[in-house]
Amino acid sequence: MNITLQEAGAKLLSAEKIIITAHINPDGDALGSSLGLYHVLKDMGKSVEVIIDDDLPDDFDFLPGYELIKKPEAEKYEADLLVLLDVSYDERIGRLREKYQGTVLNIDHHGTNKGDVDYLYLDADRAATAEIIYQLVQELKVKVSQDIAYCLYTGMTTDTGHFRYSNTSAFTMRAAAAMLEAGVKAEVVSEALEKRSYKEIIDRAKAMLTIEQFASGRVAGIFIDLPLYESLDTTEGYIDGVRVLAGVDVAILMKEIEPGVCRVSMRSKGVDVSVIAASFDGGGHIRAAGCTIKKPLAEAKKMLLDKVISVIGTEPQKEA
Ligand SMILES: [Mn+2]
């Protein structure tokens, strides 16, 4: 059932033992909102664990509490509440879904969240789940410690493309300002997130060379085959290299992550890419969405492009 922010706050207040989890392939918002809430609940005297069923990107190892995040290796988990952040219960939460049978509170900002869960607080107007956690902090009247602030600021800055995407609101800026007032140094976060190894710079160049344009340049993508994918340490941020191409509405990153399985990310300036992702059982937002297509790269690429081109064909050309 859908609940209010106040009710979500009350659920947290009344629980003593709480497990926090977020989506696999965790990003800055998944990690930032999870660890931010972890520190909030710890400061309230709760017993809290953060469990994420994936390897963590080491770009985020500056986040306070990063080293405490565990994978769900135990046979089963019990708690008063499982808090699921930045994802719906139906997708991408990994093994914890089978290993925990208790009450679930889901807090999310994805408009595609269908909410088949005990309690859902969803606000699709928030740019990041971290923004919602900030609202909860205010609701719970917890002081924003520097640790909380670093975590939530990181969620906000990453989900807004460092305060540049269209989801960046006055609310985002006020929330981020509050994080700076609580002791965040913006350059600590940006330098940690921007730093790249020599190999990563060469890898990115190789991936960018696969760029192709379609539909008179309104669609462009990079298509990373399995051998190239296996040689890469990350594809984080690659899609931004496509998004900035002049004339592009839909930017695509497709990568074959194992034989016959392609993971797709899309960004758009006008087209609703969440509809395209949903047609492949994926999800996301109007301007940022993703899905997995269980086909080899060439086939997955054709299927996706057919869909993208049919969708943009029905929409008027966006004014430059
Ligand atoms: Mn998010």
mmCIF file with all atom_site columns, N, CA and C and ligand atoms in Angstrom, residues 29 86 109-110 128-129 159, ligand 1:
data_model
loop_
_atom_site.group_PDB
_atom_site.id
_atom_site.type_symbol
_atom_site.label_atom_id
_atom_site.label_alt_id
_atom_site.label_comp_id
_atom_site.label_asym_id
_atom_site.label_entity_id
_atom_site.label_seq_id
_atom_site.pdbx_PDB_ins_code
_atom_site.Cartn_x
_atom_site.Cartn_y
_atom_site.Cartn_z
_atom_site.occupancy
_atom_site.B_iso_or_equiv
_atom_site.pdbx_formal_charge
_atom_site.auth_seq_id
_atom_site.auth_comp_id
_atom_site.auth_asym_id
_atom_site.auth_atom_id
_atom_site.pdbx_PDB_model_num
ATOM   1  N  N  . ASP A 1 29  ? 23.197 7.007  -5.896  1.00 0.00 ? 29  ASP A N  1
ATOM   2  C  CA . ASP A 1 29  ? 21.983 7.226  -5.114  1.00 0.00 ? 29  ASP A CA 1
ATOM   3  C  C  . ASP A 1 29  ? 21.635 5.989  -4.287  1.00 0.00 ? 29  ASP A C  1
ATOM   4  N  N  . ASP A 1 86  ? 15.399 3.041  -3.649  1.00 0.00 ? 86  ASP A N  1
ATOM   5  C  CA . ASP A 1 86  ? 15.799 3.405  -5.013  1.00 0.00 ? 86  ASP A CA 1
ATOM   6  C  C  . ASP A 1 86  ? 15.481 2.328  -6.048  1.00 0.00 ? 86  ASP A C  1
ATOM   7  N  N  . HIS A 1 109 ? 11.937 6.864  -5.866  1.00 0.00 ? 109 HIS A N  1
ATOM   8  C  CA . HIS A 1 109 ? 11.551 8.017  -6.690  1.00 0.00 ? 109 HIS A CA 1
ATOM   9  C  C  . HIS A 1 109 ? 11.354 7.628  -8.157  1.00 0.00 ? 109 HIS A C  1
ATOM   10 N  N  . HIS A 1 110 ? 11.291 6.327  -8.453  1.00 0.00 ? 110 HIS A N  1
ATOM   11 C  CA . HIS A 1 110 ? 11.081 5.878  -9.830  1.00 0.00 ? 110 HIS A CA 1
ATOM   12 C  C  . HIS A 1 110 ? 9.587  5.802  -10.150 1.00 0.00 ? 110 HIS A C  1
ATOM   13 N  N  . ALA A 1 128 ? 16.276 12.273 -6.560  1.00 0.00 ? 128 ALA A N  1
ATOM   14 C  CA . ALA A 1 128 ? 17.055 11.158 -6.002  1.00 0.00 ? 128 ALA A CA 1
ATOM   15 C  C  . ALA A 1 128 ? 16.331 10.614 -4.779  1.00 0.00 ? 128 ALA A C  1
ATOM   16 N  N  . THR A 1 129 ? 16.521 9.343  -4.521  1.00 0.00 ? 129 THR A N  1
ATOM   17 C  CA . THR A 1 129 ? 16.009 8.785  -3.265  1.00 0.00 ? 129 THR A CA 1
ATOM   18 C  C  . THR A 1 129 ? 16.654 9.514  -2.083  1.00 0.00 ? 129 THR A C  1
ATOM   19 N  N  . ASP A 1 159 ? 22.554 11.426 -9.125  1.00 0.00 ? 159 ASP A N  1
ATOM   20 C  CA . ASP A 1 159 ? 21.293 11.240 -9.860  1.00 0.00 ? 159 ASP A CA 1
ATOM   21 C  C  . ASP A 1 159 ? 20.881 12.463 -10.676 1.00 0.00 ? 159 ASP A C  1
HETATM 22 MN MN . MN  B 2 .   ? 17.897 7.143  -7.717  1.00 0.00 ? 1   MN  B MN 1
#
